[in-house]
């Protein structure tokens, strides 16, 4: 069984999630958080592709940007990331122009489940962003770095964000040399009436102003970080 698990294929992931999974050990700590925030926004939106009552794909959403049928997120990888469960053979035969992101073969979910590298959470599972992810690479404390040992993510479902031109959002900044406070950046959320926070409190989502916009259904904005330092998916 152990040998089977070691050799089992990993399932296909959303684009940013694949980058985080495959490249994170080579990225700075801040880039790991930024990429994971983008990954979590993709996973969050994938999770909203099922209707909440029947767990079925929503009508009119047959293909995701990665070429998978939109079946929600019911199977997750060992890192807690959404597997792309569907696969449309017609898409493989006549792929639309999605930046050359053409799937090679099937999604690998059955093999991944059989090898123990994926978990089936069930169609009714309420997706949550990942928590307590380990910082990898040279900036990790275990390697003598000064980055936090772990970081977590929070998302706003059925929302997007207008941010003040900063990829890097902090709730507080050090004072300037003369003792005066530095700029305090805050953004604004545009949310459908169903907009809600998933994940722990403490991210910049707590301090964003909010306005209603019905067009933001099945959209997500996410943050990943630790302490006072968080990165947004937008």
mmCIF file of C-alpha atoms in Angstrom:
data_model
loop_
_atom_site.group_PDB
_atom_site.id
_atom_site.type_symbol
_atom_site.label_atom_id
_atom_site.label_comp_id
_atom_site.label_asym_id
_atom_site.label_seq_id
_atom_site.Cartn_x
_atom_site.Cartn_y
_atom_site.Cartn_z
ATOM 1 C CA UNK A 1 0.000 0.000 0.000
ATOM 2 C CA UNK A 2 2.822 2.424 0.781
ATOM 3 C CA UNK A 3 4.451 1.746 -2.574
ATOM 4 C CA UNK A 4 1.093 2.288 -4.277
ATOM 5 C CA UNK A 5 0.646 5.646 -2.549
ATOM 6 C CA UNK A 6 4.149 6.738 -3.528
ATOM 7 C CA UNK A 7 3.592 5.899 -7.175
ATOM 8 C CA UNK A 8 0.011 7.158 -7.424
ATOM 9 C CA UNK A 9 -0.495 10.146 -9.722
ATOM 10 C CA UNK A 10 -1.581 13.481 -8.352
ATOM 11 C CA UNK A 11 -4.845 14.925 -9.597
ATOM 12 C CA UNK A 12 -4.956 17.950 -11.900
ATOM 13 C CA UNK A 13 -5.226 21.264 -10.070
ATOM 14 C CA UNK A 14 -6.230 24.792 -10.984
ATOM 15 C CA UNK A 15 -3.421 26.806 -12.582
ATOM 16 C CA UNK A 16 -2.262 28.801 -9.548
ATOM 17 C CA UNK A 17 -2.644 25.780 -7.270
ATOM 18 C CA UNK A 18 -0.383 23.733 -9.522
ATOM 19 C CA UNK A 19 2.236 26.509 -9.410
ATOM 20 C CA UNK A 20 2.048 26.605 -5.614
ATOM 21 C CA UNK A 21 2.279 22.815 -5.309
ATOM 22 C CA UNK A 22 5.179 22.406 -7.746
ATOM 23 C CA UNK A 23 7.193 25.609 -7.209
ATOM 24 C CA UNK A 24 6.651 26.778 -3.637
ATOM 25 C CA UNK A 25 9.981 25.489 -2.329
ATOM 26 C CA UNK A 26 11.704 27.808 -4.817
ATOM 27 C CA UNK A 27 9.582 30.899 -4.016
ATOM 28 C CA UNK A 28 10.079 33.522 -1.325
ATOM 29 C CA UNK A 29 7.748 33.268 1.664
ATOM 30 C CA UNK A 30 5.761 36.283 0.460
ATOM 31 C CA UNK A 31 5.407 34.783 -3.023
ATOM 32 C CA UNK A 32 4.240 31.485 -1.545
ATOM 33 C CA UNK A 33 1.444 33.366 0.222
ATOM 34 C CA UNK A 34 0.560 35.441 -2.832
ATOM 35 C CA UNK A 35 0.381 32.408 -5.145
ATOM 36 C CA UNK A 36 -1.662 30.432 -2.630
ATOM 37 C CA UNK A 37 -4.130 33.326 -2.320
ATOM 38 C CA UNK A 38 -4.686 33.180 -6.096
ATOM 39 C CA UNK A 39 -4.982 29.397 -5.885
ATOM 40 C CA UNK A 40 -7.582 29.647 -3.139
ATOM 41 C CA UNK A 41 -9.650 32.108 -5.168
ATOM 42 C CA UNK A 42 -9.690 29.608 -8.051
ATOM 43 C CA UNK A 43 -10.658 26.758 -5.710
ATOM 44 C CA UNK A 44 -13.305 28.896 -4.032
ATOM 45 C CA UNK A 45 -14.916 29.722 -7.372
ATOM 46 C CA UNK A 46 -14.741 26.062 -8.395
ATOM 47 C CA UNK A 47 -16.584 25.141 -5.182
ATOM 48 C CA UNK A 48 -19.397 27.528 -6.120
ATOM 49 C CA UNK A 49 -20.073 25.771 -9.420
ATOM 50 C CA UNK A 50 -22.475 23.347 -7.747
ATOM 51 C CA UNK A 51 -25.927 24.412 -6.653
ATOM 52 C CA UNK A 52 -26.279 24.265 -2.890
ATOM 53 C CA UNK A 53 -29.396 22.080 -2.910
ATOM 54 C CA UNK A 54 -28.623 19.189 -5.209
ATOM 55 C CA UNK A 55 -24.857 19.245 -5.569
ATOM 56 C CA UNK A 56 -25.184 19.331 -9.360
ATOM 57 C CA UNK A 57 -23.236 21.465 -11.838
ATOM 58 C CA UNK A 58 -24.905 24.783 -12.477
ATOM 59 C CA UNK A 59 -26.474 25.136 -15.944
ATOM 60 C CA UNK A 60 -24.474 27.029 -18.523
ATOM 61 C CA UNK A 61 -21.106 26.407 -16.859
ATOM 62 C CA UNK A 62 -19.813 23.387 -18.745
ATOM 63 C CA UNK A 63 -16.108 24.191 -18.945
ATOM 64 C CA UNK A 64 -13.722 25.779 -16.524
ATOM 65 C CA UNK A 65 -10.692 27.793 -17.641
ATOM 66 C CA UNK A 66 -8.543 24.722 -17.143
ATOM 67 C CA UNK A 67 -10.694 22.586 -19.429
ATOM 68 C CA UNK A 68 -12.471 20.607 -16.720
ATOM 69 C CA UNK A 69 -16.226 20.410 -16.426
ATOM 70 C CA UNK A 70 -17.398 22.538 -13.526
ATOM 71 C CA UNK A 71 -18.337 19.932 -10.944
ATOM 72 C CA UNK A 72 -17.564 21.818 -7.778
ATOM 73 C CA UNK A 73 -14.909 20.758 -5.291
ATOM 74 C CA UNK A 74 -15.645 17.415 -3.695
ATOM 75 C CA UNK A 75 -12.236 15.748 -4.109
ATOM 76 C CA UNK A 76 -9.163 17.410 -2.634
ATOM 77 C CA UNK A 77 -5.445 16.745 -2.861
ATOM 78 C CA UNK A 78 -3.228 15.867 0.089
ATOM 79 C CA UNK A 79 -2.576 19.615 0.472
ATOM 80 C CA UNK A 80 -6.319 20.359 0.639
ATOM 81 C CA UNK A 81 -6.528 21.813 -2.884
ATOM 82 C CA UNK A 82 -9.452 21.170 -5.237
ATOM 83 C CA UNK A 83 -8.985 18.461 -7.842
ATOM 84 C CA UNK A 84 -10.353 19.183 -11.286
ATOM 85 C CA UNK A 85 -12.757 16.278 -11.433
ATOM 86 C CA UNK A 86 -14.394 16.628 -14.836
ATOM 87 C CA UNK A 87 -12.913 16.097 -18.239
ATOM 88 C CA UNK A 88 -14.549 16.920 -21.549
ATOM 89 C CA UNK A 89 -13.278 14.895 -24.519
ATOM 90 C CA UNK A 90 -14.821 17.388 -26.938
ATOM 91 C CA UNK A 91 -12.647 20.072 -25.347
ATOM 92 C CA UNK A 92 -9.555 17.959 -25.981
ATOM 93 C CA UNK A 93 -10.517 17.513 -29.625
ATOM 94 C CA UNK A 94 -11.262 21.215 -30.204
ATOM 95 C CA UNK A 95 -9.713 23.164 -27.341
ATOM 96 C CA UNK A 96 -10.739 26.804 -26.917
ATOM 97 C CA UNK A 97 -8.059 29.436 -26.574
ATOM 98 C CA UNK A 98 -7.158 29.299 -22.897
ATOM 99 C CA UNK A 99 -3.543 30.350 -23.165
ATOM 100 C CA UNK A 100 -2.326 26.942 -24.284
ATOM 101 C CA UNK A 101 -3.282 25.348 -20.956
ATOM 102 C CA UNK A 102 -4.211 22.082 -22.625
ATOM 103 C CA UNK A 103 -4.808 19.074 -20.355
ATOM 104 C CA UNK A 104 -2.686 16.038 -21.056
ATOM 105 C CA UNK A 105 -4.750 12.913 -20.474
ATOM 106 C CA UNK A 106 -7.444 12.381 -17.877
ATOM 107 C CA UNK A 107 -7.711 14.167 -14.558
ATOM 108 C CA UNK A 108 -6.140 11.386 -12.487
ATOM 109 C CA UNK A 109 -8.806 11.514 -9.757
ATOM 110 C CA UNK A 110 -9.616 7.765 -9.637
ATOM 111 C CA UNK A 111 -5.931 6.843 -9.528
ATOM 112 C CA UNK A 112 -5.223 9.579 -7.008
ATOM 113 C CA UNK A 113 -8.016 8.314 -4.733
ATOM 114 C CA UNK A 114 -6.871 4.709 -5.096
ATOM 115 C CA UNK A 115 -3.310 5.683 -4.185
ATOM 116 C CA UNK A 116 -4.350 7.638 -1.110
ATOM 117 C CA UNK A 117 -3.144 11.033 -2.385
ATOM 118 C CA UNK A 118 -6.675 12.485 -2.638
ATOM 119 C CA UNK A 119 -9.727 12.533 -0.388
ATOM 120 C CA UNK A 120 -13.362 12.412 -1.474
ATOM 121 C CA UNK A 121 -15.176 14.926 0.747
ATOM 122 C CA UNK A 122 -18.614 14.202 -0.735
ATOM 123 C CA UNK A 123 -20.849 16.368 -2.892
ATOM 124 C CA UNK A 124 -22.320 18.184 0.105
ATOM 125 C CA UNK A 125 -18.970 19.281 1.556
ATOM 126 C CA UNK A 126 -18.779 22.987 2.344
ATOM 127 C CA UNK A 127 -15.405 24.058 0.939
ATOM 128 C CA UNK A 128 -13.072 25.933 3.285
ATOM 129 C CA UNK A 129 -9.729 27.633 2.533
ATOM 130 C CA UNK A 130 -6.574 25.880 3.705
ATOM 131 C CA UNK A 131 -5.037 26.618 7.096
ATOM 132 C CA UNK A 132 -1.632 26.311 8.783
ATOM 133 C CA UNK A 133 0.380 25.814 5.605
ATOM 134 C CA UNK A 134 4.116 25.425 6.155
ATOM 135 C CA UNK A 135 6.538 27.997 4.735
ATOM 136 C CA UNK A 136 9.055 26.189 2.537
ATOM 137 C CA UNK A 137 12.528 27.075 1.326
ATOM 138 C CA UNK A 138 15.379 29.206 2.606
ATOM 139 C CA UNK A 139 13.153 31.739 4.404
ATOM 140 C CA UNK A 140 11.553 29.079 6.617
ATOM 141 C CA UNK A 141 12.563 29.292 10.319
ATOM 142 C CA UNK A 142 13.815 25.701 10.234
ATOM 143 C CA UNK A 143 16.326 26.799 7.593
ATOM 144 C CA UNK A 144 17.442 29.880 9.493
ATOM 145 C CA UNK A 145 14.990 32.262 7.834
ATOM 146 C CA UNK A 146 12.843 34.907 9.487
ATOM 147 C CA UNK A 147 9.498 34.169 7.801
ATOM 148 C CA UNK A 148 6.573 32.843 9.853
ATOM 149 C CA UNK A 149 6.557 29.074 10.204
ATOM 150 C CA UNK A 150 2.971 28.828 8.933
ATOM 151 C CA UNK A 151 0.328 30.866 7.149
ATOM 152 C CA UNK A 152 -3.413 30.501 6.574
ATOM 153 C CA UNK A 153 -6.071 31.726 4.154
ATOM 154 C CA UNK A 154 -9.504 33.351 4.295
ATOM 155 C CA UNK A 155 -11.927 34.013 1.431
ATOM 156 C CA UNK A 156 -15.040 36.023 0.726
ATOM 157 C CA UNK A 157 -17.492 34.002 -1.369
ATOM 158 C CA UNK A 158 -19.693 35.790 -3.904
ATOM 159 C CA UNK A 159 -17.423 38.841 -3.697
ATOM 160 C CA UNK A 160 -14.640 40.680 -5.477
ATOM 161 C CA UNK A 161 -12.353 43.384 -4.102
ATOM 162 C CA UNK A 162 -11.232 46.832 -5.119
ATOM 163 C CA UNK A 163 -7.858 47.302 -3.512
ATOM 164 C CA UNK A 164 -5.723 50.423 -3.211
ATOM 165 C CA UNK A 165 -3.074 49.450 -5.739
ATOM 166 C CA UNK A 166 -1.123 47.210 -3.384
ATOM 167 C CA UNK A 167 -0.600 43.476 -3.858
ATOM 168 C CA UNK A 168 0.771 43.403 -0.346
ATOM 169 C CA UNK A 169 -1.839 44.441 2.216
ATOM 170 C CA UNK A 170 -0.929 45.125 5.824
ATOM 171 C CA UNK A 171 -3.272 46.367 8.483
ATOM 172 C CA UNK A 172 -0.548 48.455 10.112
ATOM 173 C CA UNK A 173 2.740 49.963 9.004
ATOM 174 C CA UNK A 174 5.704 51.179 11.048
ATOM 175 C CA UNK A 175 5.839 54.882 11.780
ATOM 176 C CA UNK A 176 8.061 57.062 9.622
ATOM 177 C CA UNK A 177 11.467 58.191 10.873
ATOM 178 C CA UNK A 178 9.944 61.431 12.188
ATOM 179 C CA UNK A 179 7.394 59.462 14.214
ATOM 180 C CA UNK A 180 4.390 60.270 12.025
ATOM 181 C CA UNK A 181 2.148 57.342 11.044
ATOM 182 C CA UNK A 182 2.632 55.813 7.618
ATOM 183 C CA UNK A 183 -0.171 55.335 5.093
ATOM 184 C CA UNK A 184 -2.955 52.958 6.060
ATOM 185 C CA UNK A 185 -4.274 51.091 3.045
ATOM 186 C CA UNK A 186 -7.733 49.555 3.035
ATOM 187 C CA UNK A 187 -9.824 48.174 0.220
ATOM 188 C CA UNK A 188 -13.486 47.758 -0.654
ATOM 189 C CA UNK A 189 -15.516 44.596 -1.208
ATOM 190 C CA UNK A 190 -18.245 44.270 -3.813
ATOM 191 C CA UNK A 191 -20.490 41.399 -2.739
ATOM 192 C CA UNK A 192 -23.729 39.756 -3.768
ATOM 193 C CA UNK A 193 -26.302 39.591 -0.946
ATOM 194 C CA UNK A 194 -25.075 36.050 -0.295
ATOM 195 C CA UNK A 195 -21.463 37.222 0.208
ATOM 196 C CA UNK A 196 -19.849 35.632 3.251
ATOM 197 C CA UNK A 197 -16.503 35.000 4.884
ATOM 198 C CA UNK A 198 -15.083 31.479 4.972
ATOM 199 C CA UNK A 199 -11.993 30.761 6.987
ATOM 200 C CA UNK A 200 -10.724 32.300 10.218
ATOM 201 C CA UNK A 201 -11.148 35.922 11.201
ATOM 202 C CA UNK A 202 -8.074 38.136 11.279
ATOM 203 C CA UNK A 203 -7.415 38.677 7.570
ATOM 204 C CA UNK A 204 -7.797 42.114 5.919
ATOM 205 C CA UNK A 205 -11.344 41.035 4.953
ATOM 206 C CA UNK A 206 -12.355 42.125 8.451
ATOM 207 C CA UNK A 207 -11.511 45.742 7.647
ATOM 208 C CA UNK A 208 -12.652 46.074 4.048
ATOM 209 C CA UNK A 209 -15.635 48.294 3.418
ATOM 210 C CA UNK A 210 -18.468 46.510 1.625
ATOM 211 C CA UNK A 211 -20.994 47.398 -1.081
ATOM 212 C CA UNK A 212 -23.702 45.266 -2.690
ATOM 213 C CA UNK A 213 -23.345 44.039 -6.262
ATOM 214 C CA UNK A 214 -25.582 41.184 -7.423
ATOM 215 C CA UNK A 215 -23.227 40.460 -10.353
ATOM 216 C CA UNK A 216 -20.573 39.009 -8.017
ATOM 217 C CA UNK A 217 -22.275 35.637 -7.581
ATOM 218 C CA UNK A 218 -19.867 32.693 -7.785
ATOM 219 C CA UNK A 219 -16.827 34.964 -7.591
ATOM 220 C CA UNK A 220 -14.258 34.940 -4.784
ATOM 221 C CA UNK A 221 -11.497 37.049 -3.322
ATOM 222 C CA UNK A 222 -8.981 35.444 -0.937
ATOM 223 C CA UNK A 223 -6.124 36.415 1.353
ATOM 224 C CA UNK A 224 -3.256 34.293 2.663
ATOM 225 C CA UNK A 225 -0.814 35.364 5.322
ATOM 226 C CA UNK A 226 0.108 35.450 8.987
ATOM 227 C CA UNK A 227 0.068 38.080 11.706
ATOM 228 C CA UNK A 228 -0.271 41.545 10.156
ATOM 229 C CA UNK A 229 1.011 40.553 6.705
ATOM 230 C CA UNK A 230 -1.447 39.194 4.132
ATOM 231 C CA UNK A 231 -1.548 38.863 0.352
ATOM 232 C CA UNK A 232 -4.668 39.250 -1.752
ATOM 233 C CA UNK A 233 -5.702 37.189 -4.776
ATOM 234 C CA UNK A 234 -6.773 40.160 -6.910
#
